[in-house]
Short mmCIF file of C-alpha atoms in Angstrom, two decimals:
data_model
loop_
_atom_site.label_atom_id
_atom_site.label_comp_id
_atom_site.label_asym_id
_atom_site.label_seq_id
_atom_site.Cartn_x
_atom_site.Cartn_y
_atom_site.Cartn_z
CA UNK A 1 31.26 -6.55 24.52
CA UNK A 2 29.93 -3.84 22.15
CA UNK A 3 26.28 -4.85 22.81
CA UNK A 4 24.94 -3.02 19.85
CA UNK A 5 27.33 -4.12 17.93
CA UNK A 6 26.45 -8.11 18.88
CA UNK A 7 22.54 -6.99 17.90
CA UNK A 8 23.78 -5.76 14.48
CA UNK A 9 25.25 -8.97 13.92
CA UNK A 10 22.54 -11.68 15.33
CA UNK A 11 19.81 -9.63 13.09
CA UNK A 12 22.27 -9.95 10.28
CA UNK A 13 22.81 -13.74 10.78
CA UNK A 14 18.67 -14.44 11.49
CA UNK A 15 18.23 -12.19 7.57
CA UNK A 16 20.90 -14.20 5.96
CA UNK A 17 20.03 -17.65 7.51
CA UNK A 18 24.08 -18.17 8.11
CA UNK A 19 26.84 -17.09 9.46
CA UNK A 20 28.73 -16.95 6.72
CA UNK A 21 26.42 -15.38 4.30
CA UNK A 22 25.59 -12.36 7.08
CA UNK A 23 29.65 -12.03 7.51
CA UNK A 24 30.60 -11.58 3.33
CA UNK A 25 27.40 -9.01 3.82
CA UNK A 26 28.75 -6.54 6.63
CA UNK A 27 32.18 -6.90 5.47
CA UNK A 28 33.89 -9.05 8.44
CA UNK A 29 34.54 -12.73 9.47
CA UNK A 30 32.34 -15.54 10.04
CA UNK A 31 34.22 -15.98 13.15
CA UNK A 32 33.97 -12.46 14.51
CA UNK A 33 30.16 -12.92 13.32
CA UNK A 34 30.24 -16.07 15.86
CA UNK A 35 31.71 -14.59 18.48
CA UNK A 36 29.46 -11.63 18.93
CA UNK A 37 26.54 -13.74 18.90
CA UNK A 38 27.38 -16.24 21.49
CA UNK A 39 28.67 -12.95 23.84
CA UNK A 40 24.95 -11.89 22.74
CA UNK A 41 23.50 -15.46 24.20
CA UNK A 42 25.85 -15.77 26.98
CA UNK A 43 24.98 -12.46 28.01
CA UNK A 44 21.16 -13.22 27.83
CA UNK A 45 21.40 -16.72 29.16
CA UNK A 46 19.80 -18.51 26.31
CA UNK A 47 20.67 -19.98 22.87
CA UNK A 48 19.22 -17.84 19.77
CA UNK A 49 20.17 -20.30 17.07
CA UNK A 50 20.46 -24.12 17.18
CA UNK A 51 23.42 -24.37 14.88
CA UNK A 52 24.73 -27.41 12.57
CA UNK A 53 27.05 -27.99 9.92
CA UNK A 54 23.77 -27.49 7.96
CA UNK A 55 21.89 -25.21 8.93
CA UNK A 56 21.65 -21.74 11.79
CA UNK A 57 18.27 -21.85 12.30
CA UNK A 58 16.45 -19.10 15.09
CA UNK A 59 15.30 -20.73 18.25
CA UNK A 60 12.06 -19.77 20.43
CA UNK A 61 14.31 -17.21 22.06
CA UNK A 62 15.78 -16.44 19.12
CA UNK A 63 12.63 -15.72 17.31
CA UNK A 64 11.12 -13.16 20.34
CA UNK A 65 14.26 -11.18 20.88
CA UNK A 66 14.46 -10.94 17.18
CA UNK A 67 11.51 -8.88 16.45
CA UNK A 68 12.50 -6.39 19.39
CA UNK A 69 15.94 -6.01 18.39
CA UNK A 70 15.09 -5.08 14.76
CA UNK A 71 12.77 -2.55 16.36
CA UNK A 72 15.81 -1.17 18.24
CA UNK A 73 17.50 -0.94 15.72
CA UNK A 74 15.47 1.07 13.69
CA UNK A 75 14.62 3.20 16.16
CA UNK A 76 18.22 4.35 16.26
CA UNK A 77 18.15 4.95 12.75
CA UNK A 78 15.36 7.28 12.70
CA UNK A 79 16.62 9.04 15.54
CA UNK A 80 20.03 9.42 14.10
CA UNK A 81 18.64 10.51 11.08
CA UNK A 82 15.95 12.97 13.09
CA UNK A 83 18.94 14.64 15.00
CA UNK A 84 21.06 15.08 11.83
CA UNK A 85 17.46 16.51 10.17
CA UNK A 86 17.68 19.68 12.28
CA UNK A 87 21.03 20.82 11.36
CA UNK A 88 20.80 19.79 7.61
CA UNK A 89 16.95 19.59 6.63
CA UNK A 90 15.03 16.51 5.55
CA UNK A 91 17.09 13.93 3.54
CA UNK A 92 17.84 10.36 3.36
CA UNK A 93 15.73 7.49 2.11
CA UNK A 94 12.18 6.68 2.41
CA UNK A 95 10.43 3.46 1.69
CA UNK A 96 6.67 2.98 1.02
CA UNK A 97 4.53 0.06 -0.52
CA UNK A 98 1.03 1.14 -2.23
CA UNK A 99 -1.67 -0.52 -4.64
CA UNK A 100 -0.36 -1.05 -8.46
CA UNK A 101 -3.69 1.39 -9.41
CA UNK A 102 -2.29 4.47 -7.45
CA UNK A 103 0.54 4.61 -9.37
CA UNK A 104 -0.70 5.79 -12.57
CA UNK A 105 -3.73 7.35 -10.91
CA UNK A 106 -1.51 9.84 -8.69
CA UNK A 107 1.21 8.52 -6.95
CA UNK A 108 3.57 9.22 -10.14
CA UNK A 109 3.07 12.90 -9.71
CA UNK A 110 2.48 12.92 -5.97
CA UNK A 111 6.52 11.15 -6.31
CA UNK A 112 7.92 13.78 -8.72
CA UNK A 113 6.62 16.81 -7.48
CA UNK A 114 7.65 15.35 -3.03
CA UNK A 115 10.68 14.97 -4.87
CA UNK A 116 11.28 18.64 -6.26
CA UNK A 117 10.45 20.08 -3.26
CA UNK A 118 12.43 17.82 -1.09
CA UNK A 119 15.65 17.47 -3.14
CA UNK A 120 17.63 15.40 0.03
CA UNK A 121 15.16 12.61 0.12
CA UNK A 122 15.35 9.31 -1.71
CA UNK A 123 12.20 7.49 -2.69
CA UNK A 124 11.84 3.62 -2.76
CA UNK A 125 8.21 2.57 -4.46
CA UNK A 126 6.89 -0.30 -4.73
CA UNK A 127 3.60 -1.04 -6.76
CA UNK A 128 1.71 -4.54 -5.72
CA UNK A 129 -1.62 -5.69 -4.74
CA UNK A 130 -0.06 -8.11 -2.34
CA UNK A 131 -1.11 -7.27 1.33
CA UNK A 132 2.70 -6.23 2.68
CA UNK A 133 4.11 -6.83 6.33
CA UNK A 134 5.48 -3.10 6.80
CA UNK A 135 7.77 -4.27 10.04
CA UNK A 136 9.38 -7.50 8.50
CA UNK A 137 9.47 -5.66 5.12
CA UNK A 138 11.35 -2.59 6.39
CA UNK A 139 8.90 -0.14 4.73
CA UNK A 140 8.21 3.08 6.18
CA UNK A 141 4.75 3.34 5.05
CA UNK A 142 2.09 1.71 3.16
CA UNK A 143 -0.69 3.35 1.21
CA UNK A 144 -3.69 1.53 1.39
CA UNK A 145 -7.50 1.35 0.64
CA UNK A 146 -10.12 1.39 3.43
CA UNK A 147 -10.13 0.35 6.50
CA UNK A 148 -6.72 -0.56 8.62
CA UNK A 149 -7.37 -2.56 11.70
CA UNK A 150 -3.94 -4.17 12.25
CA UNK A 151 -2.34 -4.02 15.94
CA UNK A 152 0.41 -2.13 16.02
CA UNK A 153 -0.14 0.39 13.03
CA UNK A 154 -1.60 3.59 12.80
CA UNK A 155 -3.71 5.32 9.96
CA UNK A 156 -3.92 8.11 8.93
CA UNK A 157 -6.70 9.42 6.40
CA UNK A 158 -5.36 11.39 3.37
CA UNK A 159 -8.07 11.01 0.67
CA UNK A 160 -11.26 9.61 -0.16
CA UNK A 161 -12.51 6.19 -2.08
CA UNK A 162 -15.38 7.22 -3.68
CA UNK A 163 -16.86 5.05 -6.28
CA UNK A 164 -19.01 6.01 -9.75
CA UNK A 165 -20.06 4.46 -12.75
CA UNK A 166 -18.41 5.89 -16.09
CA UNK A 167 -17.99 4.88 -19.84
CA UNK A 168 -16.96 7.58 -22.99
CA UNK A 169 -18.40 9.21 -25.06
CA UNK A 170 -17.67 6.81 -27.73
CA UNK A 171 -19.36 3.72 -26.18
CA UNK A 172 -22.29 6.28 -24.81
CA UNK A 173 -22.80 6.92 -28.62
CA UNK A 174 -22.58 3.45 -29.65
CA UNK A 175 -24.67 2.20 -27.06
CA UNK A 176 -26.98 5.55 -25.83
CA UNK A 177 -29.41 3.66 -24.20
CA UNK A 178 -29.82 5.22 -20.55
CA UNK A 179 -28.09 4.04 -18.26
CA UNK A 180 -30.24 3.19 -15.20
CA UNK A 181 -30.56 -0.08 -12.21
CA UNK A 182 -33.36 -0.92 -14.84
CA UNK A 183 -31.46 -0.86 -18.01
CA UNK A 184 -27.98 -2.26 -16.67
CA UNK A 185 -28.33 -5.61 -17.88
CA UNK A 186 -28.58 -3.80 -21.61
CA UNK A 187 -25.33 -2.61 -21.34
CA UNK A 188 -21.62 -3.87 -22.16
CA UNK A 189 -18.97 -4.04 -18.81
CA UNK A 190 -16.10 -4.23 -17.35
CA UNK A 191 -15.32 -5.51 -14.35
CA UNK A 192 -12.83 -6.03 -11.65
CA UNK A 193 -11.85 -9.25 -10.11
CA UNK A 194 -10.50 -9.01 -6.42
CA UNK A 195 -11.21 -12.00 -4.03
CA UNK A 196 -12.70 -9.65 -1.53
CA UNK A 197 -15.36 -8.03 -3.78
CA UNK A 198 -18.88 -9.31 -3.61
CA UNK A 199 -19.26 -11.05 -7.40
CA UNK A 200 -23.00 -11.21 -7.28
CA UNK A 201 -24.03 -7.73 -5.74
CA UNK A 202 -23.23 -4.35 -5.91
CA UNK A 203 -25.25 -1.43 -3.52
CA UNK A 204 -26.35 1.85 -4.05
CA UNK A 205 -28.16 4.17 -2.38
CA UNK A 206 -30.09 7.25 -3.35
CA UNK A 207 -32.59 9.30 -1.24
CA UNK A 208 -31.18 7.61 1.76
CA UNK A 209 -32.68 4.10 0.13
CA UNK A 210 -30.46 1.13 0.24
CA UNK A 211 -30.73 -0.58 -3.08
CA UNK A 212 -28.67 -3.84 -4.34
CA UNK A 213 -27.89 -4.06 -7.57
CA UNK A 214 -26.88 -7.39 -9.30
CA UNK A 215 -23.52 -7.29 -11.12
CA UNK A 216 -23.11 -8.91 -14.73
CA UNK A 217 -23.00 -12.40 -14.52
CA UNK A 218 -21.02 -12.35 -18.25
CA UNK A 219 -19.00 -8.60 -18.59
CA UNK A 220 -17.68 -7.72 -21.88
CA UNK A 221 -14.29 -7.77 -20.32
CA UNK A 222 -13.58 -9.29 -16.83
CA UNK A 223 -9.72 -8.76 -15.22
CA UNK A 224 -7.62 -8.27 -11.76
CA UNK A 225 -5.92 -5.46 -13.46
CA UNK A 226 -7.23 -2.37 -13.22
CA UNK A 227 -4.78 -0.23 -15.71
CA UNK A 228 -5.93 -2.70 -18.26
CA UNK A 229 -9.78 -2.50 -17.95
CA UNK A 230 -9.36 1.75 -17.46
CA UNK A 231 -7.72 1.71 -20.87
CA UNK A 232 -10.70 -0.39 -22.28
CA UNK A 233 -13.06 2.02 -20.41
CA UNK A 234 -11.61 4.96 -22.22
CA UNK A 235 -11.05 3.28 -26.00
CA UNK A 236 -15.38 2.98 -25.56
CA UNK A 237 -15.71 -1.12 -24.68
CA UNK A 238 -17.93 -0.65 -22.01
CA UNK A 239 -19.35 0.73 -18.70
CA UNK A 240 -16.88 0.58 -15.45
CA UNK A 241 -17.08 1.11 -11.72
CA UNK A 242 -13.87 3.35 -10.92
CA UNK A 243 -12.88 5.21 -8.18
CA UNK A 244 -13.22 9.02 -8.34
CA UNK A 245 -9.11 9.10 -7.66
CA UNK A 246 -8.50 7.47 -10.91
CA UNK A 247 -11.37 8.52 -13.35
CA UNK A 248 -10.58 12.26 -12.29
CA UNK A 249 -8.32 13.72 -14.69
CA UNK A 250 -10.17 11.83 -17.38
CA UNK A 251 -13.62 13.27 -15.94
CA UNK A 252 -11.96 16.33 -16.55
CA UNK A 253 -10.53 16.54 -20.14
CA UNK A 254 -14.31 14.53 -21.42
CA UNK A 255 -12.26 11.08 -21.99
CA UNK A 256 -15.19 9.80 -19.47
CA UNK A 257 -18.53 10.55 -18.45
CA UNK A 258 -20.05 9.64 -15.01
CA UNK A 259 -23.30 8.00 -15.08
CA UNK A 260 -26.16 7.57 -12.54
CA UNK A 261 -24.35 10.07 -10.34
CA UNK A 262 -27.72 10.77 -8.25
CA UNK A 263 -26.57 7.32 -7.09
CA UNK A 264 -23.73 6.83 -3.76
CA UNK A 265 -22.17 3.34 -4.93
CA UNK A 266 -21.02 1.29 -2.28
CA UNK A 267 -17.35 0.61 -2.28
CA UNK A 268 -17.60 -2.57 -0.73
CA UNK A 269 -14.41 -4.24 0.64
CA UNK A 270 -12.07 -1.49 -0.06
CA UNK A 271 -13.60 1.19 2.12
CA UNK A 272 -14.65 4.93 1.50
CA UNK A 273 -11.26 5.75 2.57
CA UNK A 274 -7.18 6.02 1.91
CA UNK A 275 -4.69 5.77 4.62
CA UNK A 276 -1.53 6.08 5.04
CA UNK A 277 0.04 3.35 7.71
CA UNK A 278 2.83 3.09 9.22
CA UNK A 279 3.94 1.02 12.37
CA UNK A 280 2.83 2.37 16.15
CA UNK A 281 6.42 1.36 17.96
CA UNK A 282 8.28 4.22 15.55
CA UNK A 283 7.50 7.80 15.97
CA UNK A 284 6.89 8.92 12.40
CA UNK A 285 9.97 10.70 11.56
CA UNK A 286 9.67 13.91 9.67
CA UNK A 287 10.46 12.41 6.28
CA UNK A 288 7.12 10.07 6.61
CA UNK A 289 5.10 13.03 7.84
CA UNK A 290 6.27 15.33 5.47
CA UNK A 291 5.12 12.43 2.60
CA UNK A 292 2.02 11.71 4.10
CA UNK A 293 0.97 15.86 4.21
CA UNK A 294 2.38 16.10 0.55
CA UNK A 295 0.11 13.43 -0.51
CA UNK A 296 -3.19 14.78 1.40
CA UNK A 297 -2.26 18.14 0.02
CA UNK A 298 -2.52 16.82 -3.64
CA UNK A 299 -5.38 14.86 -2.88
CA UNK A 300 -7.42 17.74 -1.50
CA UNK A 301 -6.62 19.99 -4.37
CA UNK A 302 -7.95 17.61 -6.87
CA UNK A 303 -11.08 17.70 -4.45
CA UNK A 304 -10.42 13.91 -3.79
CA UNK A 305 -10.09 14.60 0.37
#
Protein backbone atom coordinates (compact mmCIF):
# COMPACT_ATOMS: atom_id res chain seq x y z
CA UNK A 1 0.00 0.00 0.00
CA UNK A 2 1.38 3.49 -0.80
CA UNK A 3 0.82 4.70 2.80
CA UNK A 4 1.15 8.31 1.94
CA UNK A 5 -0.73 7.98 -0.70
CA UNK A 6 -3.86 6.33 1.55
CA UNK A 7 -3.24 9.68 3.99
CA UNK A 8 -3.69 11.95 0.92
CA UNK A 9 -6.83 10.37 0.27
CA UNK A 10 -8.59 9.88 3.92
CA UNK A 11 -7.72 13.83 4.51
CA UNK A 12 -9.30 14.40 1.16
CA UNK A 13 -12.47 12.35 1.96
CA UNK A 14 -12.73 13.92 5.91
CA UNK A 15 -12.46 17.88 3.71
CA UNK A 16 -15.02 16.83 1.23
CA UNK A 17 -17.39 14.93 3.63
CA UNK A 18 -17.64 12.00 0.73
CA UNK A 19 -16.10 9.83 -1.15
CA UNK A 20 -17.23 10.83 -4.12
CA UNK A 21 -16.88 14.51 -3.84
CA UNK A 22 -12.92 14.01 -2.55
CA UNK A 23 -12.49 11.51 -5.78
CA UNK A 24 -13.97 14.23 -8.76
CA UNK A 25 -11.41 16.61 -6.56
CA UNK A 26 -7.96 14.67 -6.91
CA UNK A 27 -8.84 13.45 -10.23
CA UNK A 28 -9.46 9.51 -9.58
CA UNK A 29 -12.30 7.04 -8.64
CA UNK A 30 -14.53 6.85 -5.79
CA UNK A 31 -13.55 3.32 -5.67
CA UNK A 32 -9.79 3.73 -5.70
CA UNK A 33 -10.69 6.60 -3.04
CA UNK A 34 -12.38 3.54 -1.00
CA UNK A 35 -9.89 1.30 -1.29
CA UNK A 36 -7.02 3.32 0.02
CA UNK A 37 -8.88 4.22 2.96
CA UNK A 38 -9.98 0.92 4.23
CA UNK A 39 -5.99 -0.35 3.48
CA UNK A 40 -5.50 2.95 5.71
CA UNK A 41 -8.02 1.40 8.58
CA UNK A 42 -7.08 -2.10 8.12
CA UNK A 43 -3.64 -1.16 8.48
CA UNK A 44 -4.36 0.85 11.74
CA UNK A 45 -6.90 -1.54 13.14
CA UNK A 46 -9.76 0.83 13.49
CA UNK A 47 -12.62 2.35 11.43
CA UNK A 48 -12.07 6.24 10.50
CA UNK A 49 -15.49 6.81 9.01
CA UNK A 50 -18.86 5.18 9.83
CA UNK A 51 -20.15 5.11 6.30
CA UNK A 52 -23.92 4.98 4.86
CA UNK A 53 -25.65 5.42 1.77
CA UNK A 54 -26.04 8.91 3.36
CA UNK A 55 -23.54 10.08 4.80
CA UNK A 56 -19.16 9.36 5.52
CA UNK A 57 -18.99 10.85 8.59
CA UNK A 58 -15.26 10.82 10.77
CA UNK A 59 -15.29 8.54 13.73
CA UNK A 60 -13.41 9.12 17.24
CA UNK A 61 -10.43 7.56 15.54
CA UNK A 62 -11.07 9.17 12.65
CA UNK A 63 -11.19 12.56 14.15
CA UNK A 64 -7.53 12.11 16.24
CA UNK A 65 -5.55 10.64 13.40
CA UNK A 66 -7.00 13.36 11.31
CA UNK A 67 -5.44 16.31 12.84
CA UNK A 68 -1.92 14.49 12.84
CA UNK A 69 -2.07 13.41 9.41
CA UNK A 70 -2.85 16.91 8.04
CA UNK A 71 0.15 17.96 10.09
CA UNK A 72 2.19 15.35 8.17
CA UNK A 73 1.25 16.34 5.45
CA UNK A 74 2.16 19.72 5.58
CA UNK A 75 5.19 19.14 6.96
CA UNK A 76 6.21 17.44 3.74
CA UNK A 77 5.18 20.30 1.88
CA UNK A 78 7.28 22.77 3.54
CA UNK A 79 10.10 20.59 3.47
CA UNK A 80 9.76 19.87 -0.17
CA UNK A 81 9.40 23.28 -0.82
CA UNK A 82 12.53 24.20 1.76
CA UNK A 83 14.84 21.71 -0.19
CA UNK A 84 13.80 23.01 -3.64
CA UNK A 85 14.37 26.80 -1.88
CA UNK A 86 18.15 26.26 -1.84
CA UNK A 87 18.72 25.45 -5.36
CA UNK A 88 16.12 27.99 -6.79
CA UNK A 89 15.55 30.81 -4.05
CA UNK A 90 12.34 31.59 -2.19
CA UNK A 91 9.10 30.97 -4.23
CA UNK A 92 5.82 29.39 -4.00
CA UNK A 93 2.72 30.48 -2.13
CA UNK A 94 2.18 31.97 1.15
CA UNK A 95 -1.01 32.32 3.07
CA UNK A 96 -1.69 34.77 5.97
CA UNK A 97 -4.96 36.08 7.72
CA UNK A 98 -4.71 39.71 9.46
CA UNK A 99 -7.25 42.42 10.92
CA UNK A 100 -9.44 44.32 8.06
CA UNK A 101 -7.64 47.79 9.68
CA UNK A 102 -4.04 46.66 8.70
CA UNK A 103 -4.80 46.53 5.38
CA UNK A 104 -5.16 50.02 4.48
CA UNK A 105 -2.99 51.08 7.40
CA UNK A 106 0.20 49.08 6.03
CA UNK A 107 -0.23 45.78 5.01
CA UNK A 108 -1.06 47.06 1.28
CA UNK A 109 2.43 48.35 0.94
CA UNK A 110 4.13 45.93 3.30
CA UNK A 111 2.34 43.25 0.27
CA UNK A 112 3.60 45.19 -2.80
CA UNK A 113 6.88 46.10 -1.89
CA UNK A 114 7.55 41.70 -0.12
CA UNK A 115 6.35 41.21 -3.45
CA UNK A 116 9.00 43.22 -5.60
CA UNK A 117 11.64 42.00 -3.78
CA UNK A 118 10.58 38.45 -3.74
CA UNK A 119 9.30 38.02 -7.33
CA UNK A 120 8.84 33.80 -6.82
CA UNK A 121 6.42 34.13 -4.01
CA UNK A 122 2.65 34.17 -4.22
CA UNK A 123 0.62 36.02 -1.64
CA UNK A 124 -2.87 34.88 -0.36
CA UNK A 125 -4.53 37.81 2.05
CA UNK A 126 -7.20 37.72 3.76
CA UNK A 127 -8.72 40.82 5.65
CA UNK A 128 -11.36 39.85 8.64
CA UNK A 129 -11.91 40.59 12.18
CA UNK A 130 -13.02 37.05 12.73
CA UNK A 131 -10.62 35.24 15.23
CA UNK A 132 -9.13 32.46 12.49
CA UNK A 133 -8.05 28.74 13.32
CA UNK A 134 -4.52 28.97 11.45
CA UNK A 135 -4.15 24.84 11.49
CA UNK A 136 -7.75 23.90 10.24
CA UNK A 137 -7.61 27.02 7.98
CA UNK A 138 -4.32 26.13 6.27
CA UNK A 139 -2.84 29.64 6.81
CA UNK A 140 0.70 30.12 7.27
CA UNK A 141 0.47 33.01 9.47
CA UNK A 142 -1.81 35.32 11.15
CA UNK A 143 -1.18 38.93 12.03
CA UNK A 144 -2.69 39.85 15.07
CA UNK A 145 -3.14 42.49 17.88
CA UNK A 146 -1.82 41.93 21.43
CA UNK A 147 -1.38 39.28 23.25
CA UNK A 148 -1.29 35.46 21.74
CA UNK A 149 -1.69 32.82 24.35
CA UNK A 150 -2.93 29.88 22.23
CA UNK A 151 -1.17 26.30 22.72
CA UNK A 152 0.53 25.37 19.99
CA UNK A 153 1.45 28.80 18.28
CA UNK A 154 4.23 30.96 18.54
CA UNK A 155 4.53 34.89 18.40
CA UNK A 156 6.58 36.78 17.31
CA UNK A 157 6.64 40.70 17.99
CA UNK A 158 7.04 42.90 14.85
CA UNK A 159 5.52 46.30 15.83
CA UNK A 160 3.94 48.21 18.40
CA UNK A 161 0.03 49.10 19.37
CA UNK A 162 0.27 52.28 20.66
CA UNK A 163 -2.81 54.26 21.15
CA UNK A 164 -3.48 58.39 20.93
CA UNK A 165 -6.19 60.64 20.68
CA UNK A 166 -6.43 62.70 17.27
CA UNK A 167 -9.02 64.88 15.31
CA UNK A 168 -8.02 67.60 12.17
CA UNK A 169 -7.47 70.54 11.89
CA UNK A 170 -10.82 71.23 10.58
CA UNK A 171 -12.87 69.92 13.56
CA UNK A 172 -9.93 71.49 15.99
CA UNK A 173 -11.06 74.84 14.33
CA UNK A 174 -14.63 74.21 14.55
CA UNK A 175 -14.56 73.03 17.89
CA UNK A 176 -10.99 74.64 19.53
CA UNK A 177 -11.91 74.13 22.85
CA UNK A 178 -8.88 72.22 24.62
CA UNK A 179 -8.93 69.12 24.65
CA UNK A 180 -8.30 67.77 28.17
CA UNK A 181 -9.88 64.55 30.80
CA UNK A 182 -11.78 67.78 32.01
CA UNK A 183 -13.17 69.07 28.84
CA UNK A 184 -13.86 65.60 27.01
CA UNK A 185 -17.39 65.48 27.57
CA UNK A 186 -17.43 69.04 25.43
CA UNK A 187 -16.29 67.42 22.57
CA UNK A 188 -17.83 65.48 19.43
CA UNK A 189 -16.52 61.43 18.98
CA UNK A 190 -16.07 58.65 17.39
CA UNK A 191 -15.88 55.53 18.60
CA UNK A 192 -15.17 51.94 18.04
CA UNK A 193 -17.38 49.07 18.85
CA UNK A 194 -15.52 45.66 19.53
CA UNK A 195 -17.12 43.21 22.09
CA UNK A 196 -13.89 43.06 23.96
CA UNK A 197 -13.41 46.82 24.60
CA UNK A 198 -14.43 48.22 27.92
CA UNK A 199 -17.68 50.61 26.78
CA UNK A 200 -17.73 52.58 29.97
CA UNK A 201 -13.91 53.29 30.68
CA UNK A 202 -10.98 54.18 29.04
CA UNK A 203 -7.27 54.62 31.15
CA UNK A 204 -4.56 56.82 30.92
CA UNK A 205 -1.72 57.45 32.64
CA UNK A 206 0.64 60.38 32.94
CA UNK A 207 3.44 60.97 35.52
CA UNK A 208 3.25 57.34 36.31
CA UNK A 209 -0.60 58.13 37.65
CA UNK A 210 -3.23 55.71 36.66
CA UNK A 211 -6.25 57.71 35.66
CA UNK A 212 -9.75 56.30 34.18
CA UNK A 213 -11.40 58.16 31.98
CA UNK A 214 -15.17 57.66 31.14
CA UNK A 215 -15.93 57.14 27.44
CA UNK A 216 -19.00 58.99 25.72
CA UNK A 217 -22.03 57.51 26.65
CA UNK A 218 -23.67 59.17 23.13
CA UNK A 219 -20.49 59.63 20.31
CA UNK A 220 -21.20 61.64 17.34
CA UNK A 221 -20.59 58.55 15.34
CA UNK A 222 -20.39 55.01 16.91
CA UNK A 223 -19.25 51.83 14.39
CA UNK A 224 -17.29 48.25 14.28
CA UNK A 225 -15.56 49.57 11.29
CA UNK A 226 -12.66 51.25 11.67
CA UNK A 227 -11.89 52.48 7.84
CA UNK A 228 -15.24 54.13 8.16
CA UNK A 229 -14.87 56.15 11.43
CA UNK A 230 -10.85 57.08 10.22
CA UNK A 231 -12.44 58.67 7.16
CA UNK A 232 -14.91 60.64 9.47
CA UNK A 233 -11.89 61.47 11.72
CA UNK A 234 -10.09 63.05 8.84
CA UNK A 235 -13.29 64.92 6.92
CA UNK A 236 -13.31 66.94 10.79
CA UNK A 237 -16.57 64.99 12.58
CA UNK A 238 -14.93 64.44 15.62
CA UNK A 239 -12.20 63.30 18.09
CA UNK A 240 -10.90 59.43 17.73
CA UNK A 241 -8.76 56.99 19.62
CA UNK A 242 -6.44 55.38 16.80
CA UNK A 243 -3.57 53.47 16.87
CA UNK A 244 -0.22 55.16 16.07
CA UNK A 245 0.10 52.36 13.01
CA UNK A 246 -2.82 53.83 11.30
CA UNK A 247 -2.94 57.64 12.16
CA UNK A 248 0.87 57.77 11.06
CA UNK A 249 1.08 58.78 7.61
CA UNK A 250 -1.79 61.14 8.28
CA UNK A 251 0.18 62.56 11.47
CA UNK A 252 2.62 63.17 8.99
CA UNK A 253 1.18 65.09 5.95
CA UNK A 254 -1.14 67.46 8.95
CA UNK A 255 -4.51 65.47 7.88
CA UNK A 256 -4.48 64.79 11.90
CA UNK A 257 -3.31 66.21 14.97
CA UNK A 258 -2.57 64.19 18.18
CA UNK A 259 -4.03 65.49 21.26
CA UNK A 260 -3.25 65.07 25.01
CA UNK A 261 -0.05 63.32 23.96
CA UNK A 262 1.56 63.94 27.60
CA UNK A 263 -1.02 61.18 28.14
CA UNK A 264 0.00 56.93 27.60
CA UNK A 265 -3.67 55.65 26.65
CA UNK A 266 -4.33 52.29 27.57
CA UNK A 267 -4.99 49.97 24.72
CA UNK A 268 -7.14 47.81 26.54
CA UNK A 269 -8.05 44.38 25.05
CA UNK A 270 -5.93 44.57 22.04
CA UNK A 271 -2.54 44.80 23.69
CA UNK A 272 0.54 47.20 23.26
CA UNK A 273 1.70 44.78 20.79
CA UNK A 274 1.60 43.06 17.02
CA UNK A 275 2.56 39.56 16.40
CA UNK A 276 2.99 37.57 13.93
CA UNK A 277 1.72 33.71 14.69
CA UNK A 278 2.12 30.92 13.22
CA UNK A 279 1.67 27.21 14.43
CA UNK A 280 4.59 25.53 16.89
CA UNK A 281 4.45 21.80 15.10
CA UNK A 282 5.91 23.56 11.61
CA UNK A 283 9.30 24.99 11.52
CA UNK A 284 8.71 28.38 9.94
CA UNK A 285 9.90 27.90 6.51
CA UNK A 286 11.93 30.63 4.97
CA UNK A 287 9.05 32.15 3.00
CA UNK A 288 7.15 32.96 6.54
CA UNK A 289 10.37 34.26 8.04
CA UNK A 290 11.35 36.18 5.29
CA UNK A 291 7.49 37.91 5.55
CA UNK A 292 7.56 38.29 9.06
CA UNK A 293 11.33 40.31 8.88
CA UNK A 294 9.89 42.31 5.82
CA UNK A 295 7.06 43.41 7.86
CA UNK A 296 9.15 44.36 11.18
CA UNK A 297 11.54 46.07 8.85
CA UNK A 298 8.72 48.45 7.56
CA UNK A 299 7.34 48.80 10.81
CA UNK A 300 10.56 49.97 12.44
CA UNK A 301 11.28 52.46 9.74
CA UNK A 302 8.05 54.19 10.21
CA UNK A 303 9.25 54.21 13.98
CA UNK A 304 6.15 51.97 14.76
CA UNK A 305 8.63 48.96 16.40
Amino acid sequence: MDKLGAISMFVATADHGSFSRAAERLGKTPSALTKAVSHLEDDLGVLLFERSTRRTVLTEAGRVYLETARQVLQRLQDVGEEVSQLQYGLHGSLRLTAPLAFGRAFLDEVCVGFLAEYPQIRLRVDLSDDFVDLVESGYDLALREGRSDQPGMIARVVGSNRLALFASPAYLARNPLPVTPETLDQHDWLLYYHAALDRTWWWVERDGQRLSLPRPPTPRLGSDNHDLLMASALAGVGLYHVPLWSAAPYLTDGRLVRLMADYEIDPDAFGPQILAVYPSHRRATGKVLAFIDYLAGFLAERGLA
